[in-house]
Coordinates of C-alpha atoms in Angstrom, one line a residue:
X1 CA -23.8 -35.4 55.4
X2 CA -25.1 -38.2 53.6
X3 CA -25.4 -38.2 49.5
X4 CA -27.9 -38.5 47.9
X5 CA -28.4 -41.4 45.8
X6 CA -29.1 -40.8 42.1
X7 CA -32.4 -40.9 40.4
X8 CA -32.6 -44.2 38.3
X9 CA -35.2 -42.5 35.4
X10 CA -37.6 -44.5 33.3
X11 CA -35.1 -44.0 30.4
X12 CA -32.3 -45.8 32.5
X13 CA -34.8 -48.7 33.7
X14 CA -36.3 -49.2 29.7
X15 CA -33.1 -49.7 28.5
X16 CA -31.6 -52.3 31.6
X17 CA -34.9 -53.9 30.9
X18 CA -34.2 -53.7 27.0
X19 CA -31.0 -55.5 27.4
X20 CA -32.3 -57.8 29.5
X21 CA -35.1 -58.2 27.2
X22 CA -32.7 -58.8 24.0
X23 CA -30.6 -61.6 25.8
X24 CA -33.3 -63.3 26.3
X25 CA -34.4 -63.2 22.7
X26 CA -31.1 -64.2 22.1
X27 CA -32.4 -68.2 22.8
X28 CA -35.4 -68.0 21.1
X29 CA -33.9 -69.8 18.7
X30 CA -33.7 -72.9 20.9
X31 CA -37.7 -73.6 21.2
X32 CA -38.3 -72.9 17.8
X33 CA -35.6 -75.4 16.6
X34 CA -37.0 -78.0 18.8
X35 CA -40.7 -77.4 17.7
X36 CA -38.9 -77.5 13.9
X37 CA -37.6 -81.0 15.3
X38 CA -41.3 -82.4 16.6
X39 CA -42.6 -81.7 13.1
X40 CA -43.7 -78.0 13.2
X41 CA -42.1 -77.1 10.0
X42 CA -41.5 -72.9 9.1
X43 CA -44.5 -70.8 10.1
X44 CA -45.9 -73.6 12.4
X45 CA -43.9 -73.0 14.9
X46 CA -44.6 -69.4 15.8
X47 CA -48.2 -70.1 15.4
X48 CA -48.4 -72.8 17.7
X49 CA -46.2 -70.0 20.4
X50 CA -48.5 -67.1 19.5
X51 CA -51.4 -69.0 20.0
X52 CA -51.5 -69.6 23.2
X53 CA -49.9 -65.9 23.8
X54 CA -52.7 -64.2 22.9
X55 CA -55.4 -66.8 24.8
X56 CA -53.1 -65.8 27.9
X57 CA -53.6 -62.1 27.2
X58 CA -56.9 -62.2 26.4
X59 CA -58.2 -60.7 29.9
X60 CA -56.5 -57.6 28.7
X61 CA -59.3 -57.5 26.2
X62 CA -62.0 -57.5 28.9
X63 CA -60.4 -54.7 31.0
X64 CA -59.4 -52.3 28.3
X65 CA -61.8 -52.5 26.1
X66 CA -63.2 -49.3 25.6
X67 CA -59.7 -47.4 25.1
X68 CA -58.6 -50.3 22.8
X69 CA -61.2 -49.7 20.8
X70 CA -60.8 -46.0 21.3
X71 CA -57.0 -46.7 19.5
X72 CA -57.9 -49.7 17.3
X73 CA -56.2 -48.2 14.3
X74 CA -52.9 -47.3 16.4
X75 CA -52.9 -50.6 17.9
X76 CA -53.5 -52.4 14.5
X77 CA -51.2 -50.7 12.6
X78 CA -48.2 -51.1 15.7
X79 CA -49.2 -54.8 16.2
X80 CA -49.2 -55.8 12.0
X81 CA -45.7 -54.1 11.8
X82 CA -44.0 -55.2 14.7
X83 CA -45.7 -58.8 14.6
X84 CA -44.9 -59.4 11.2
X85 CA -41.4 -58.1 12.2
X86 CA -41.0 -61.1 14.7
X87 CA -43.4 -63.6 13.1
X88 CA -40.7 -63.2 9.8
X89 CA -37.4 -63.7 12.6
X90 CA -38.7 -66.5 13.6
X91 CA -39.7 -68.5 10.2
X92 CA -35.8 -67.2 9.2
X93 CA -34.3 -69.0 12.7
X94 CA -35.5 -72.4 10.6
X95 CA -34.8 -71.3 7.3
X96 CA -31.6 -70.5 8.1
X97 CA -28.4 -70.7 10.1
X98 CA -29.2 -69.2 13.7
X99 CA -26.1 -66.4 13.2
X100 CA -26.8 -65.1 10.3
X101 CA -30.9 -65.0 11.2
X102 CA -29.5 -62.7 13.9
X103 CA -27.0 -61.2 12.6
X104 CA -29.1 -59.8 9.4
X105 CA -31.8 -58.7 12.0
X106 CA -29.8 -56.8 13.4
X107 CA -28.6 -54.1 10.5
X108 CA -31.6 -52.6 12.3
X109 CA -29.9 -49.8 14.5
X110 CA -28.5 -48.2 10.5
X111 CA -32.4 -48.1 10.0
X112 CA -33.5 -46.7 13.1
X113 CA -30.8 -44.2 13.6
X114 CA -31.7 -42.9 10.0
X115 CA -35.7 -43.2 10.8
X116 CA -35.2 -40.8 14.2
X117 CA -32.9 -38.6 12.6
X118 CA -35.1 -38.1 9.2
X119 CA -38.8 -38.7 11.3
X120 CA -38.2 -37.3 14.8
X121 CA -35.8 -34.9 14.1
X122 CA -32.4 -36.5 16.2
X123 CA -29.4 -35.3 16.3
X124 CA -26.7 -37.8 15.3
X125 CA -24.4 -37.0 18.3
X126 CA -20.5 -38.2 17.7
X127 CA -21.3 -40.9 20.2
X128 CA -24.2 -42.5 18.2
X129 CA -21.8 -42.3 14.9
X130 CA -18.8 -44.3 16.9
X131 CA -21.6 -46.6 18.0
X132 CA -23.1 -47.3 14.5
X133 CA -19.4 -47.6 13.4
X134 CA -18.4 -50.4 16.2
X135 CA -21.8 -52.3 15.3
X136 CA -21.3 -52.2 11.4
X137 CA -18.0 -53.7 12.6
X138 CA -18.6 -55.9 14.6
X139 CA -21.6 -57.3 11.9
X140 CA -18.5 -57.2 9.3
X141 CA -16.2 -59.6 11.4
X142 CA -19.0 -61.7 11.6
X143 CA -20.4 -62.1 8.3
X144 CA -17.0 -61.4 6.4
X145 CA -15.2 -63.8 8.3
X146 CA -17.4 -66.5 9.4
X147 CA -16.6 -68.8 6.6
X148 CA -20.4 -69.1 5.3
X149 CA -20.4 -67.8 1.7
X150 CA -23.5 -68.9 0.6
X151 CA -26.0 -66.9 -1.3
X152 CA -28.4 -65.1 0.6
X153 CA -31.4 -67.9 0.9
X154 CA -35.7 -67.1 1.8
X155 CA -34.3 -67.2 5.7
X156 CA -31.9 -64.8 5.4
X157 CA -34.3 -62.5 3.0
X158 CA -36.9 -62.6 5.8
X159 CA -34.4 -62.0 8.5
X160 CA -33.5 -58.6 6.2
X161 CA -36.6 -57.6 6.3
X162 CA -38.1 -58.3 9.7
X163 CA -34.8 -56.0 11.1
X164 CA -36.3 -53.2 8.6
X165 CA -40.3 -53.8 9.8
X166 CA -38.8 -54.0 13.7
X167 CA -37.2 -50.6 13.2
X168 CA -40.1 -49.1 11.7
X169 CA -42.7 -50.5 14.1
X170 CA -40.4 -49.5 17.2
X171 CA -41.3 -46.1 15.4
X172 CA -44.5 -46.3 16.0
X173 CA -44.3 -47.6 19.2
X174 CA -42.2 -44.8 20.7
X175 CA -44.9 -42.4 18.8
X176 CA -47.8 -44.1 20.4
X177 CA -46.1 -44.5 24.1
X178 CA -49.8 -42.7 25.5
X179 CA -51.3 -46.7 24.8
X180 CA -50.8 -49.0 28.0
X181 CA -48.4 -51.8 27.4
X182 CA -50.4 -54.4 28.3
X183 CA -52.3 -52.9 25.2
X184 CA -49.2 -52.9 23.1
X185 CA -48.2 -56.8 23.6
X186 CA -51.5 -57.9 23.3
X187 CA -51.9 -56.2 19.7
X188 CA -48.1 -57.3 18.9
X189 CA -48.9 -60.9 19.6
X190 CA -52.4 -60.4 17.5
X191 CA -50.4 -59.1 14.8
X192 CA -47.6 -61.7 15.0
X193 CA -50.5 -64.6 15.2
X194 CA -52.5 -63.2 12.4
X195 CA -49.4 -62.8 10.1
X196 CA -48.1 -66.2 10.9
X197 CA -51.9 -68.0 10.1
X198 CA -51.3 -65.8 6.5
X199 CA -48.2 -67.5 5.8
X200 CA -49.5 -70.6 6.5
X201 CA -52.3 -70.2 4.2
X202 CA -50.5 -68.6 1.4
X203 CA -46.8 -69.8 1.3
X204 CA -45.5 -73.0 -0.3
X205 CA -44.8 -76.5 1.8
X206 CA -41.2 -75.2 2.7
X207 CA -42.9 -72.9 5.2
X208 CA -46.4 -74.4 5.8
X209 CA -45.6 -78.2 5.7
X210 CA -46.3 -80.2 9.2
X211 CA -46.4 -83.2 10.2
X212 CA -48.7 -83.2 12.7
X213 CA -47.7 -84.5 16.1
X214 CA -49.5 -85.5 19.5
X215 CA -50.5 -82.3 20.9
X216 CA -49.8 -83.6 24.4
X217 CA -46.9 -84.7 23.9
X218 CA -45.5 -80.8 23.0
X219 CA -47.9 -78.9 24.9
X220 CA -45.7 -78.7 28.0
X221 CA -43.0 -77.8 25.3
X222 CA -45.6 -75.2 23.9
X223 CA -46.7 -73.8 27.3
X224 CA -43.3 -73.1 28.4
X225 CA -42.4 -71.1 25.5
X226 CA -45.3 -69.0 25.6
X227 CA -44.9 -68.4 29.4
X228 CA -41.1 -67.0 28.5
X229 CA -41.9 -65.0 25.2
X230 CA -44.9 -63.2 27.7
X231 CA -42.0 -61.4 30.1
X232 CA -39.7 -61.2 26.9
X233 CA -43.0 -58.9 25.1
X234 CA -42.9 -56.5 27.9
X235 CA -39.6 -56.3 28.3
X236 CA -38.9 -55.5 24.7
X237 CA -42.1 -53.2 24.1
X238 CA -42.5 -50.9 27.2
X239 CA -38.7 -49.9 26.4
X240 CA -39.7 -49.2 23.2
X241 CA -42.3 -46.6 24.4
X242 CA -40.1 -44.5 26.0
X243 CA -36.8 -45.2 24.1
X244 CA -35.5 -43.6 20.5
X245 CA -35.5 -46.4 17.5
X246 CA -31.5 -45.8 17.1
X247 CA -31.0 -46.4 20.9
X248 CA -33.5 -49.7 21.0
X249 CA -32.1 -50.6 18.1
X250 CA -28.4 -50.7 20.0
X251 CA -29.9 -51.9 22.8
X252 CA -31.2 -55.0 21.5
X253 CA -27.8 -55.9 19.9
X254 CA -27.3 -58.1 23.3
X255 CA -29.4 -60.4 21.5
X256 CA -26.1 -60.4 19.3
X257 CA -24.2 -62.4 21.6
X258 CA -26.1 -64.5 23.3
X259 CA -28.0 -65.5 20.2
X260 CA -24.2 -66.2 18.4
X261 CA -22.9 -68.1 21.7
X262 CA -25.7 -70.0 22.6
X263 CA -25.7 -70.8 18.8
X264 CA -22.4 -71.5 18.9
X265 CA -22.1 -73.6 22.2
X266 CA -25.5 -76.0 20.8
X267 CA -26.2 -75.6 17.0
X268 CA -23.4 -77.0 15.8
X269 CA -22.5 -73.4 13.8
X270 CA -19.0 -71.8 14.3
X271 CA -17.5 -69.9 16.6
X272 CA -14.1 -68.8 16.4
X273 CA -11.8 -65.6 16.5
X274 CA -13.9 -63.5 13.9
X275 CA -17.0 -64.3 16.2
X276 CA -15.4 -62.9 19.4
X277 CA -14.1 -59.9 17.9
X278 CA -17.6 -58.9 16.3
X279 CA -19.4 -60.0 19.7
X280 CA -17.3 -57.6 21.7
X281 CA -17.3 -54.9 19.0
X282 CA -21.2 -54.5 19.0
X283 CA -21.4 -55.1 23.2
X284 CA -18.9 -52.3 22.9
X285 CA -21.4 -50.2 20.5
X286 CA -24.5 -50.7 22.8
X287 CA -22.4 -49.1 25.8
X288 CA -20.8 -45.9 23.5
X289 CA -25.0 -45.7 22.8
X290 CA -26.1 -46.1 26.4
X291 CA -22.9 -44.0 28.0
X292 CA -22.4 -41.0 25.5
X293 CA -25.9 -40.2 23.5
X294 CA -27.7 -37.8 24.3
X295 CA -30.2 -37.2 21.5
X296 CA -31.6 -33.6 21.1
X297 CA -34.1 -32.5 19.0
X298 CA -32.9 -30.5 15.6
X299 CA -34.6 -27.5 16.3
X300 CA -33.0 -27.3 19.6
X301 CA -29.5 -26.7 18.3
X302 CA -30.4 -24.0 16.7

């Protein structure tokens, strides 16, 4: 008699893809710091990558038109949060060093535990607490240890902050999971575009400063990027539609170590003991999150 095999669910494939998703995120450093390099100083160089985003997704516009106009205010209000969220990461990867940009982004899964549990109505099961517990100490060996003791600068400020705006618009997300997608990335990269072009306008020459190269000799550069970040989108939103904030927020954390690693390996920043340790402690955390919580509604325990 042959078994039957189990039944991968949504929920299982959301969050293989949100790892997936996170790792990748965990290099996004690498374009913008070569953009940074060919004169696209701060905000420059997520406009120049959410530019050519949204031209790409633009045919979404044409084929959903009616319900995105049906959920313009849903889709607004997701795609200002959560692109401002990543628009603000990004200007911090420049601003400064690449581990603590990530590492600051990622006090997130405190916020979004604390959001579902006060918001949706979670349970905090034991498993979630041990998890929050190995990722506040992994973040600890990190930061405590890592031998930068300089006072937090504008980079790591809007690193803070884009954790806290990602944790709230992964909220909304997961409350408006009835919009498509498709719909969701092409209002995220809106939002991230139109919040970058603000900064530019608005902020001092630290962040809107350029000097303006050739644009064909980066477009290729430019292209690429966009191409990657497309897949990256969907692989970070569409689990974020079906997936608590606490457990995308843990989920993500695999941005943690490739970001620290490949930071390590080919910025120039430091990886030693303290790093490992803190790597492994929050891997550790998104696997107690995946393996051992089961959230329940309040009401339900009753």
């Amino acid at each position: 008699m042959n078994t039957p095999s189990p039944v991968t669910t949504p929920q299982t494939l959301a969050s293989a893809g949100l790892v997936i998703g996170g790792a990748a995120w965990g290099v996004f450093w690498i374009p913008i710091r070569m953009l940074e390099a060919q004169g696209y100083v701060g905000a420059w160089s997520g406009f120049v990558i959410y530019l050519p985003c949204v031209l790409l997704l633009t045919p979404i516009v044409l084929l959903h038109a009616g319900r995105m106009r049906a959920n313009w205010r849903t889709l607004a209000r997701c795609g200002l949060i959560t692109g401002c969220a990543f628009s603000l990461y990004g200007i911090s990867l420049i601003l400064t060093d690449v581990i603590r940009s990530v590492l600051l982004f990622y006090l997130t899964p405190l916020w979004s535990t604390a959001l579902g549990y006060f918001l949706l109505g979670e349970r905090i099961s034991p498993a979630r607490i041990f998890a929050l517990i190995l990722a506040a100490a992994g973040l600890i060996a990190i930061v405590g240890f890592s031998g930068s003791t300089a006072a937090i600068n504008l980079g790591d400020a809007m690193a803070l902050v884009s954790g806290l705006l990602w944790a709230i618009g992964s909220l909304f997300l997961f409350n408006a999971r009835d919009i498509s997608v498709p719909e969701q990335v092409f209002s995220f990269t809106g939002g991230a575009l139109i919040v970058t072009g603000v900064f530019l306008i608005i902020a001092g020459p630290g962040l809107s400063e350029i000097t303006l190269p050739s644009v064909t000799q980066n477009l290729s550069l430019i292209g690429l990027t966009a191409l990657l970040v497309l897949p990256m989108l969907f692989l970070t939103l569409w689990p974020a539609t079906l997936l608590s904030p606490g457990r995308v927020g843990l989920l993500l954390m695999s941005e943690v170590v490739v970001g620290v690693i490949t930071a390590a390996l080919w910025s120039g920043e430091p990886f030693g003991m303290s790093e490992a340790i803190g790597s492994v402690l929050i891997v550790s955390a998104g696997l107690v999150e995946v393996l051992g919580n089961r959230p329940t509604p309040k009401a339900s325990q009753a």
